[in-house]
Amino acid sequence: MTGIRGTLRRTRRRIGAAAGVVTALAAGFALAGTGTAQAAAGCQVTYAVGGQWQGGFSANVTVKNLGDAISGWRLTWAFPSGQQVTQAWNATVTASGANVTAADVGYNAAIPTNGSASFGFNGSWSGANTAPTSFALNGVACTGATTPPTTPPPTTPPPTTPPPVTDAMTAVAAMQPGWNLGNSLDAVGPDETAWGNPRITPELLDNVRAQGFKSIRIPVTWSAHTGGAPNHTIAAAYLNRVKEVVDWALADGFYVMINIHHDSWQWINTMPTDRTGVLTRYNAIWTQLATTFRGSSPKLVFESVNEPQFTGSSGDAQNATLLNELNTSFYRIVRASGGNNANRLLVLPTLHTSSEQARLDELRSTFTALNDPFLIATVHFYGYWPFSVNVAGGTRFDATVQKDLTDSFDRVHDTFVARGIPVIIGEYGLLGFDRHTGTIQQGEKLKFFEFLGHYARSKKLTTMLWDNGQHFHRTGLTWQDPELFGQIKSSWTTRSGTASADQVFSARASAITSKSLTLNLNGTSFVGLQQGTTDLVPGTDYTVSGDQLTLTAAALTRLHGNRAYGVNATLHARFSAGVPWRINVVTYDRPVLSNATGTTGAFALPAQFRGDQLATMEAKYADGSNAGPHNWTSYKEFDVAFAPDYAGNRIVLKPEFFAEVNDGAPVTLTFHFWSGERVTYRVTRSGGTVTGTAG
């Protein structure tokens, strides 16, 4: 992924303060629809609340089979506090009052001895969210014992190798959706923990599969694990570790993609000046990989190289020639190695995995020359750059951001898919997520992912979410942001309604008035508005006229309560399809900034946010010219030049900002807040000293 190179900091975000895990041992685990006396039975159930917020929560449930293998399951429990399931994944969940039943969804019906199946759901609660402590499997109470079989179980035939892939387009469609195991085996360093992630475990892969992902891209960086020329032998321990992880993923039922990853910028990029050396090393690695994996399942897919790039080339023509040589050499090595590699699916990237038309045309020429029906094209997509990193005022998912996405996907579709060549978006996300997912405002990023999933479906593109640990917690095995994943998951199959904002602000210093939001129906219809499980009353609490949803002054007065700064109430707009749209009702007043002194290496200005949130910051000199980095725009990059610290009641101006500020020249900062407020502040750098004055 572009932007991950160098030092990486993982940020772990959680919604809400409550999280818990309850484990129960379940006995009498029987085949659904069969008698209970045919096999040893028993199981373990882990119920984990991964995130909780006002009126809502998310939970993951893992069922471990302690008895003989089963081919179907049904888990039942009762909520102690009357909670309700509102959305589920990887299980069919029904309820009658507080009683809940979760059943398998086919692909996860079979659970071997000591194997697990997992599912998750979003729920609502009021008053309390007490976790259930007792479960039953297939109608048998969970007592903690494992019953022996009364008759020998039927013989299970050994697993067979999946049949060879006969249609690349069908196979790639079956790979949707996909997930990236980022910043692990691709980490630059001594091993897979070098960038802060833990060692990969079967439990991690099991749980990712249980989230609904059908394919997994396992990026691998080989540079630190190969010997010298001419053989460039891969260290046996490392190659065995990669194969171990690949085999775990295949056993889970994933399509699996492996590649040569960060080597692209470590040594492959020197190909313009060291063609022979690079090609020798590249060919040696792929020769060893092709030999190691030629007997592996046809569901294992090879990708030639990640984000190919070349330093010091003469331009586009040479870049195209070099990439074609790499892709073609990779193709010939794999095909010549025999076994399942004779018709294994092979993935070829564009230069930089770009979706620019010239880059697509270059790759299409390679496909034409190779004329192989088992080839797949790949590009990456991280959105319109100012929005993707929050710079140049790119705070909103607007028409420009949307057009950038549709233009990109249209080009890819028209160049490849329309000609019968399948395409995988091998990585997608937002580049600002490299630092933390809070660099882009929550509602705006939800709209981005909702639309991306929809439009990729419409263009028959398979997508693989880039996750370097900032999305799915590698040890907690829960989503850092369940709301975000809920929107992503929903987009795989349907559209969701959204709105112009996910926040409604009322100034505490003013009388409460009605507030309106523009609904983006996205082909759905508006159903209603809820607070928790309580329906708001149309005509009294809100009105809908066309695409305008208006909250009445009377309703807002009730919702704001004592008008404490911050979120006073959370509503959910419900639509005929997809996930609800959360709306926070917020009390604020104009933020107050105070004078400060500090250094260019450590400067923070005191800030009373008073319920508001920072959207972006402008920086200009007295003559109106732009100050600081990216001086082609007055709007600076969020969390690179500046960052709010809400817990510390301050706004930090980072060393990267002052590194490009003229000495002795006062800079006027304008802080833009999501309420619409703008507050100015002046900073002056004098050598290593900074003086800040409130406007």
XYZ file of C-alpha atoms in Angstrom, residues 117-625:
509
model
C -17.694 -21.116 13.392
C -18.221 -17.435 14.120
C -20.876 -14.871 13.403
C -21.607 -11.339 14.480
C -24.425 -8.887 14.828
C -25.396 -5.344 15.677
C -28.024 -4.916 18.358
C -30.015 -2.357 20.309
C -30.415 -2.006 24.051
C -31.921 0.297 26.662
C -31.318 0.366 30.366
C -28.670 -2.363 30.406
C -26.702 -4.559 28.023
C -26.109 -7.652 30.182
C -24.407 -10.448 28.264
C -26.139 -13.843 28.056
C -24.346 -16.620 29.948
C -26.146 -19.774 28.807
C -26.607 -21.186 25.343
C -28.060 -24.264 23.679
C -26.940 -25.994 20.520
C -29.579 -27.653 18.362
C -32.053 -27.661 21.236
C -29.758 -29.269 23.820
C -28.890 -27.321 26.968
C -25.234 -26.388 27.462
C -24.011 -28.230 30.555
C -20.270 -28.282 30.013
C -19.930 -32.034 29.363
C -18.982 -33.921 26.230
C -21.181 -36.954 25.615
C -19.651 -40.115 24.034
C -21.181 -41.594 20.900
C -23.642 -44.488 21.284
C -23.010 -45.756 17.762
C -19.970 -45.334 15.530
C -20.181 -42.159 13.461
C -20.351 -42.541 9.701
C -17.064 -42.544 7.867
C -16.251 -39.145 6.411
C -14.548 -39.278 3.015
C -11.184 -37.511 2.885
C -11.209 -33.967 1.531
C -10.602 -33.700 -2.172
C -8.647 -31.085 -4.056
C -10.993 -28.502 -5.591
C -11.424 -28.957 -9.321
C -9.330 -26.773 -11.619
C -10.694 -23.334 -12.339
C -12.445 -23.334 -15.703
C -13.675 -19.741 -15.861
C -11.570 -16.869 -14.525
C -14.490 -14.434 -14.548
C -16.626 -16.786 -12.443
C -13.752 -17.465 -10.056
C -13.048 -13.772 -9.521
C -16.748 -13.149 -8.865
C -16.581 -15.923 -6.237
C -13.661 -14.087 -4.588
C -15.888 -11.138 -3.671
C -15.449 -9.778 -1.042
C -11.747 -9.900 -0.182
C -9.517 -8.788 2.692
C -5.812 -7.929 2.970
C -3.623 -9.375 5.726
C -1.529 -6.201 5.635
C 1.608 -5.263 7.576
C 2.363 -8.834 8.599
C 4.280 -11.049 6.171
C 4.859 -7.953 4.033
C 6.554 -6.092 6.906
C 10.069 -4.867 6.172
C 12.154 -6.332 8.976
C 13.246 -9.598 10.536
C 9.789 -11.188 10.702
C 6.031 -10.657 10.455
C 5.883 -8.701 13.752
C 8.330 -5.994 12.584
C 5.566 -3.426 11.980
C 3.730 -4.045 15.239
C 1.225 -6.743 14.344
C 1.195 -10.069 16.232
C 1.991 -13.400 14.625
C -0.740 -14.704 12.377
C -2.865 -17.454 13.926
C -5.456 -19.884 12.557
C -7.985 -18.196 14.864
C -7.403 -14.861 13.117
C -8.056 -16.369 9.704
C -11.078 -18.324 11.012
C -12.600 -15.127 12.343
C -11.903 -13.124 9.191
C -13.617 -15.848 7.190
C -16.552 -15.680 9.575
C -16.988 -11.979 8.770
C -18.098 -12.956 5.272
C -14.848 -12.545 3.340
C -14.340 -15.096 0.566
C -10.800 -14.244 -0.475
C -7.688 -13.121 1.338
C -4.660 -11.370 -0.099
C -1.516 -12.246 1.840
C 1.175 -9.715 0.852
C 4.710 -11.061 1.300
C 8.007 -9.150 1.269
C 10.939 -11.447 0.463
C 13.936 -9.097 0.446
C 15.166 -9.845 3.990
C 14.727 -13.591 3.537
C 16.643 -14.386 0.355
C 20.272 -15.284 -0.105
C 22.789 -13.821 -2.521
C 23.133 -14.136 -6.272
C 22.752 -16.087 -8.387
C 20.342 -18.463 -6.606
C 18.737 -15.984 -4.177
C 17.563 -18.917 -2.077
C 14.582 -18.139 0.144
C 15.219 -19.017 3.801
C 13.510 -22.341 4.431
C 11.975 -21.236 7.734
C 10.400 -18.172 6.140
C 9.097 -20.028 3.094
C 7.636 -22.700 5.370
C 5.957 -20.026 7.470
C 4.368 -18.454 4.399
C 3.158 -21.864 3.258
C 1.764 -22.592 6.716
C -0.343 -19.413 6.656
C -1.436 -20.054 3.069
C -2.506 -23.592 3.968
C -4.502 -22.344 6.958
C -6.329 -19.891 4.724
C -7.033 -22.495 2.059
C -8.355 -24.859 4.725
C -10.767 -22.112 5.776
C -12.206 -22.064 2.265
C -10.634 -18.786 1.150
C -9.365 -17.978 -2.281
C -5.809 -16.935 -1.386
C -3.557 -14.467 -3.212
C 0.193 -14.201 -2.544
C 2.711 -11.923 -4.208
C 6.046 -10.139 -4.152
C 5.144 -7.035 -2.175
C 7.392 -4.257 -0.798
C 10.318 -5.624 -2.802
C 8.785 -3.403 -5.503
C 10.290 -0.271 -3.971
C 13.218 -1.929 -2.171
C 15.046 -3.402 -5.177
C 12.759 -4.108 -8.147
C 12.519 -0.351 -8.740
C 16.240 -0.271 -9.688
C 15.536 -2.264 -12.847
C 16.265 0.704 -15.187
C 19.921 0.620 -14.084
C 20.234 -3.049 -13.006
C 18.004 -4.978 -15.363
C 19.980 -8.223 -15.205
C 20.363 -8.216 -11.410
C 16.716 -7.442 -10.755
C 15.399 -9.951 -13.278
C 17.689 -12.680 -11.946
C 16.465 -12.151 -8.378
C 12.824 -11.781 -9.383
C 12.905 -14.930 -11.513
C 14.659 -16.878 -8.754
C 11.973 -15.996 -6.222
C 9.095 -16.905 -8.521
C 10.810 -20.140 -9.561
C 11.006 -21.193 -5.917
C 7.426 -20.119 -5.181
C 6.062 -21.875 -8.259
C 7.833 -25.091 -7.209
C 6.668 -24.847 -3.590
C 3.015 -24.211 -4.414
C 2.473 -26.080 -7.698
C 0.509 -28.775 -5.857
C -1.603 -26.323 -3.882
C -5.326 -25.872 -4.384
C -6.412 -24.048 -7.548
C -7.939 -21.504 -5.139
C -4.392 -20.229 -4.538
C -3.748 -17.233 -6.811
C -0.379 -15.659 -7.671
C 0.116 -11.895 -8.127
C 3.319 -10.973 -9.972
C 4.300 -7.853 -8.021
C 2.676 -5.210 -5.824
C 2.543 -1.575 -6.999
C 5.369 -1.884 -9.549
C 7.489 1.233 -9.988
C 10.826 2.180 -11.498
C 13.387 4.775 -10.434
C 15.471 6.638 -12.982
C 13.686 5.372 -16.080
C 13.481 7.407 -19.250
C 9.692 7.687 -18.984
C 6.422 5.922 -19.670
C 7.657 3.879 -22.614
C 10.533 2.327 -20.667
C 8.329 1.771 -17.616
C 5.845 -0.127 -19.775
C 8.587 -2.251 -21.319
C 10.090 -3.173 -17.946
C 6.750 -4.051 -16.354
C 5.765 -6.135 -19.356
C 9.059 -8.002 -19.005
C 8.383 -8.721 -15.300
C 4.798 -9.812 -15.890
C 5.733 -11.979 -18.864
C 8.679 -13.613 -17.084
C 6.463 -14.359 -14.065
C 3.836 -15.874 -16.331
C 6.277 -18.163 -18.161
C 7.963 -19.368 -14.963
C 4.663 -20.299 -13.310
C 3.124 -21.969 -16.355
C 6.290 -24.003 -17.021
C 6.404 -25.327 -13.437
C 3.530 -27.746 -14.030
C 1.049 -29.179 -11.559
C -1.849 -26.895 -10.743
C 0.259 -23.990 -11.999
C -0.565 -25.027 -15.567
C -3.855 -23.154 -15.324
C -3.559 -21.359 -11.977
C -5.158 -17.917 -11.831
C -2.446 -15.276 -12.249
C -2.851 -11.595 -11.407
C -0.999 -8.895 -13.360
C -0.873 -5.227 -12.214
C -0.629 -1.949 -14.048
C 2.278 0.380 -13.339
C 1.761 1.682 -9.769
C -1.510 -0.351 -9.880
C -2.903 2.863 -11.380
C -6.260 3.086 -13.128
C -5.134 5.847 -15.499
C -6.137 4.957 -19.056
C -2.565 4.884 -20.389
C -1.542 2.402 -17.688
C -4.592 0.223 -18.373
C -3.839 0.192 -22.097
C -0.251 -0.910 -21.418
C -1.441 -3.865 -19.354
C -4.091 -4.798 -21.883
C -1.325 -5.145 -24.488
C 0.360 -7.705 -22.230
C -2.908 -9.639 -21.875
C -3.366 -9.634 -25.638
C 0.130 -10.987 -26.194
C -0.180 -13.736 -23.565
C -3.683 -14.762 -24.684
C -4.376 -16.857 -21.588
C -7.950 -17.212 -20.209
C -6.703 -17.589 -16.634
C -5.271 -14.088 -16.219
C -6.671 -11.329 -13.987
C -5.942 -7.602 -14.040
C -5.487 -5.628 -10.828
C -5.439 -1.988 -9.771
C -5.655 -0.288 -6.369
C -8.043 2.454 -5.299
C -7.699 4.908 -2.420
C -10.008 7.641 -3.646
C -9.590 11.254 -4.619
C -6.353 12.233 -2.889
C -7.420 15.472 -1.091
C -10.358 13.607 0.457
C -8.371 10.429 1.060
C -5.860 12.198 3.337
C -7.971 15.274 4.302
C -5.934 18.058 2.707
C -6.796 21.049 0.511
C -10.227 21.300 2.110
C -11.186 17.763 1.054
C -13.357 17.121 4.084
C -16.502 15.839 2.379
C -17.582 13.003 0.098
C -18.793 15.379 -2.584
C -19.428 15.248 -6.333
C -15.717 15.561 -7.121
C -14.813 12.586 -4.919
C -17.652 10.541 -6.381
C -16.705 11.346 -9.983
C -13.097 10.362 -9.334
C -14.372 6.954 -8.215
C -16.843 6.420 -11.052
C -14.324 7.527 -13.688
C -11.729 5.099 -12.322
C -14.068 2.119 -12.117
C -15.582 2.913 -15.529
C -12.138 2.908 -17.156
C -11.212 -0.403 -15.551
C -14.504 -1.988 -16.530
C -14.425 -0.766 -20.122
C -10.790 -1.751 -20.656
C -10.951 -5.234 -19.127
C -14.287 -6.528 -17.802
C -16.211 -5.558 -20.925
C -13.658 -7.639 -22.894
C -14.030 -10.694 -20.657
C -10.968 -10.041 -18.467
C -11.781 -10.075 -14.724
C -10.467 -7.353 -12.429
C -9.580 -7.334 -8.747
C -9.272 -4.065 -6.828
C -6.396 -5.567 -4.861
C -6.412 -2.815 -2.243
C -8.972 -0.157 -1.417
C -9.535 2.248 1.438
C -8.475 5.768 2.357
C -4.815 6.775 2.585
C -5.423 8.784 5.761
C -6.186 5.475 7.480
C -2.435 4.790 7.503
C -2.304 7.100 10.519
C -5.732 6.383 11.982
C -9.288 6.148 10.705
C -10.205 9.439 12.402
C -8.407 11.543 9.807
C -11.645 11.516 7.785
C -14.918 12.418 9.490
C -17.103 9.399 10.278
C -20.193 10.220 8.241
C -18.183 11.271 5.198
C -16.162 8.059 5.147
C -19.342 5.983 5.598
C -20.756 7.602 2.460
C -17.506 6.880 0.585
C -17.520 3.180 1.442
C -21.259 2.818 0.830
C -20.885 4.213 -2.686
C -17.646 2.343 -3.443
C -19.207 -1.029 -2.640
C -22.262 -0.232 -4.733
C -20.370 0.996 -7.778
C -17.835 -1.847 -7.710
C -20.768 -4.296 -7.750
C -22.328 -2.501 -10.703
C -19.052 -2.821 -12.644
C -18.429 -6.455 -11.620
C -15.194 -5.621 -9.796
C -13.986 -7.777 -6.908
C -12.715 -5.674 -4.004
C -10.124 -6.434 -1.319
C -10.182 -4.181 1.738
C -6.725 -3.009 2.827
C -6.336 -3.717 6.546
C -2.974 -3.198 8.229
C -4.498 -3.794 11.671
C -6.532 -0.602 11.860
C -9.819 -2.341 11.023
C -10.014 -5.916 12.359
C -8.269 -6.286 15.723
C -5.667 -9.008 15.255
C -5.957 -10.411 18.801
C -9.352 -9.149 20.010
C -10.853 -10.474 16.741
C -13.422 -7.684 16.624
C -13.862 -4.624 14.429
C -12.266 -1.424 15.704
C -15.174 0.494 14.156
C -18.256 -1.771 13.899
C -20.307 1.007 12.326
C -17.816 1.366 9.484
C -17.641 -2.372 8.857
C -21.437 -2.603 9.003
C -21.622 -0.095 6.163
C -18.900 -1.882 4.159
C -20.564 -5.273 4.606
C -23.967 -3.953 3.646
C -22.516 -2.457 0.450
C -21.548 -5.934 -0.779
C -25.188 -6.773 -1.427
C -27.353 -3.647 -1.356
C -27.458 0.119 -1.054
C -28.036 2.110 2.124
C -29.640 5.478 2.601
C -27.385 8.229 3.962
C -27.708 11.949 4.633
C -25.819 15.189 4.125
C -24.411 14.879 7.659
C -24.422 12.566 10.643
C -24.491 15.429 13.155
C -27.086 18.069 14.045
C -25.648 21.011 16.011
C -27.502 23.401 18.313
C -25.623 26.242 20.002
C -26.173 26.296 23.760
C -25.927 30.077 23.692
C -28.973 30.280 21.396
C -32.573 29.150 21.414
C -33.167 25.699 19.921
C -34.662 25.787 16.424
C -35.606 23.107 13.901
C -32.764 21.569 11.885
C -32.783 19.912 8.460
C -30.664 17.289 6.707
C -30.732 16.259 3.051
C -31.443 12.549 2.612
C -29.494 10.546 0.038
C -31.980 7.750 -0.605
C -29.716 5.856 -3.035
C -32.664 3.960 -4.441
C -34.207 3.173 -1.058
C -37.195 4.772 0.632
C -37.251 6.459 4.029
C -39.012 4.332 6.674
C -38.711 6.250 9.926
C -36.580 7.741 12.663
C -35.715 6.007 15.938
C -34.005 6.763 19.217
C -32.906 3.352 20.452
C -36.012 1.202 20.059
C -38.413 4.155 20.292
C -39.971 5.467 17.084
C -40.062 9.235 16.738
C -43.437 10.589 15.688
C -43.737 11.937 12.131
C -45.333 15.360 12.001
C -44.559 15.976 15.671
C -40.882 15.071 16.042
C -39.868 15.343 12.394
C -41.131 15.965 8.890
C -39.990 14.694 5.497
C -40.538 16.793 2.401
C -38.902 15.410 -0.708
C -35.321 14.721 0.333
C -35.436 17.058 3.348
C -35.615 15.531 6.827
C -36.421 18.206 9.419
C -36.215 17.699 13.172
C -38.683 19.956 14.948
C -37.637 22.429 17.625
C -39.849 20.611 20.137
C -38.158 17.263 19.453
C -34.675 18.787 19.606
C -35.514 20.504 22.888
C -36.387 17.125 24.358
C -33.384 15.379 22.812
C -30.864 17.973 23.968
C -32.028 17.532 27.571
C -29.843 19.613 29.927
C -27.800 20.763 26.912
C -24.436 19.514 28.101
C -21.688 20.018 25.548
C -21.267 17.098 23.153
C -23.622 14.363 21.954
C -26.927 14.550 23.813
C -28.839 11.921 21.846
C -28.352 9.481 18.966
C -31.012 8.850 16.336
C -31.106 6.370 13.475
C -32.810 7.089 10.166
C -34.105 3.787 8.782
C -34.538 2.988 5.118
C -36.138 0.181 3.137
C -32.738 -1.468 2.595
C -29.221 -1.363 3.974
C -28.066 -0.145 7.366
C -29.605 2.752 9.319
C -27.985 6.197 9.218
C -26.855 7.429 12.632
C -27.526 11.085 13.520
C -25.902 12.581 16.618
C -27.712 15.491 18.277
C -24.944 17.776 19.533
C -24.855 20.805 21.829
C -21.953 23.165 21.216
C -20.757 26.736 21.553
C -18.076 28.551 19.607
C -14.683 27.023 20.559
C -12.303 29.198 22.555
C -8.534 29.239 21.901
C -5.878 30.685 24.240
C -2.388 32.185 23.974
C 0.571 29.813 24.173
C 4.330 29.539 23.734
C 6.358 26.524 22.744
C 8.907 25.204 20.296
C 8.780 24.103 16.694
C 9.189 20.554 17.964
C 6.421 20.758 20.566
C 3.692 23.360 20.252
C 0.064 23.045 21.268
C -2.511 25.778 21.714
C -5.082 25.443 24.528
C -8.572 24.814 23.146
C -11.981 24.646 24.755
C -13.817 22.674 22.066
C -17.163 23.094 23.878
C -18.810 20.159 22.104
C -17.513 20.976 18.621
C -15.103 19.007 16.415
C -12.298 20.218 14.165
C -12.709 19.686 10.421
C -9.646 21.382 8.917
C -7.152 24.250 9.271
C -6.029 27.014 6.928
C -2.659 28.784 7.193
C -1.803 32.104 5.486
C 0.835 34.810 5.769
C -0.119 38.457 6.198
C 0.053 39.036 2.427
C -2.511 36.266 1.830
C -0.055 33.683 0.493
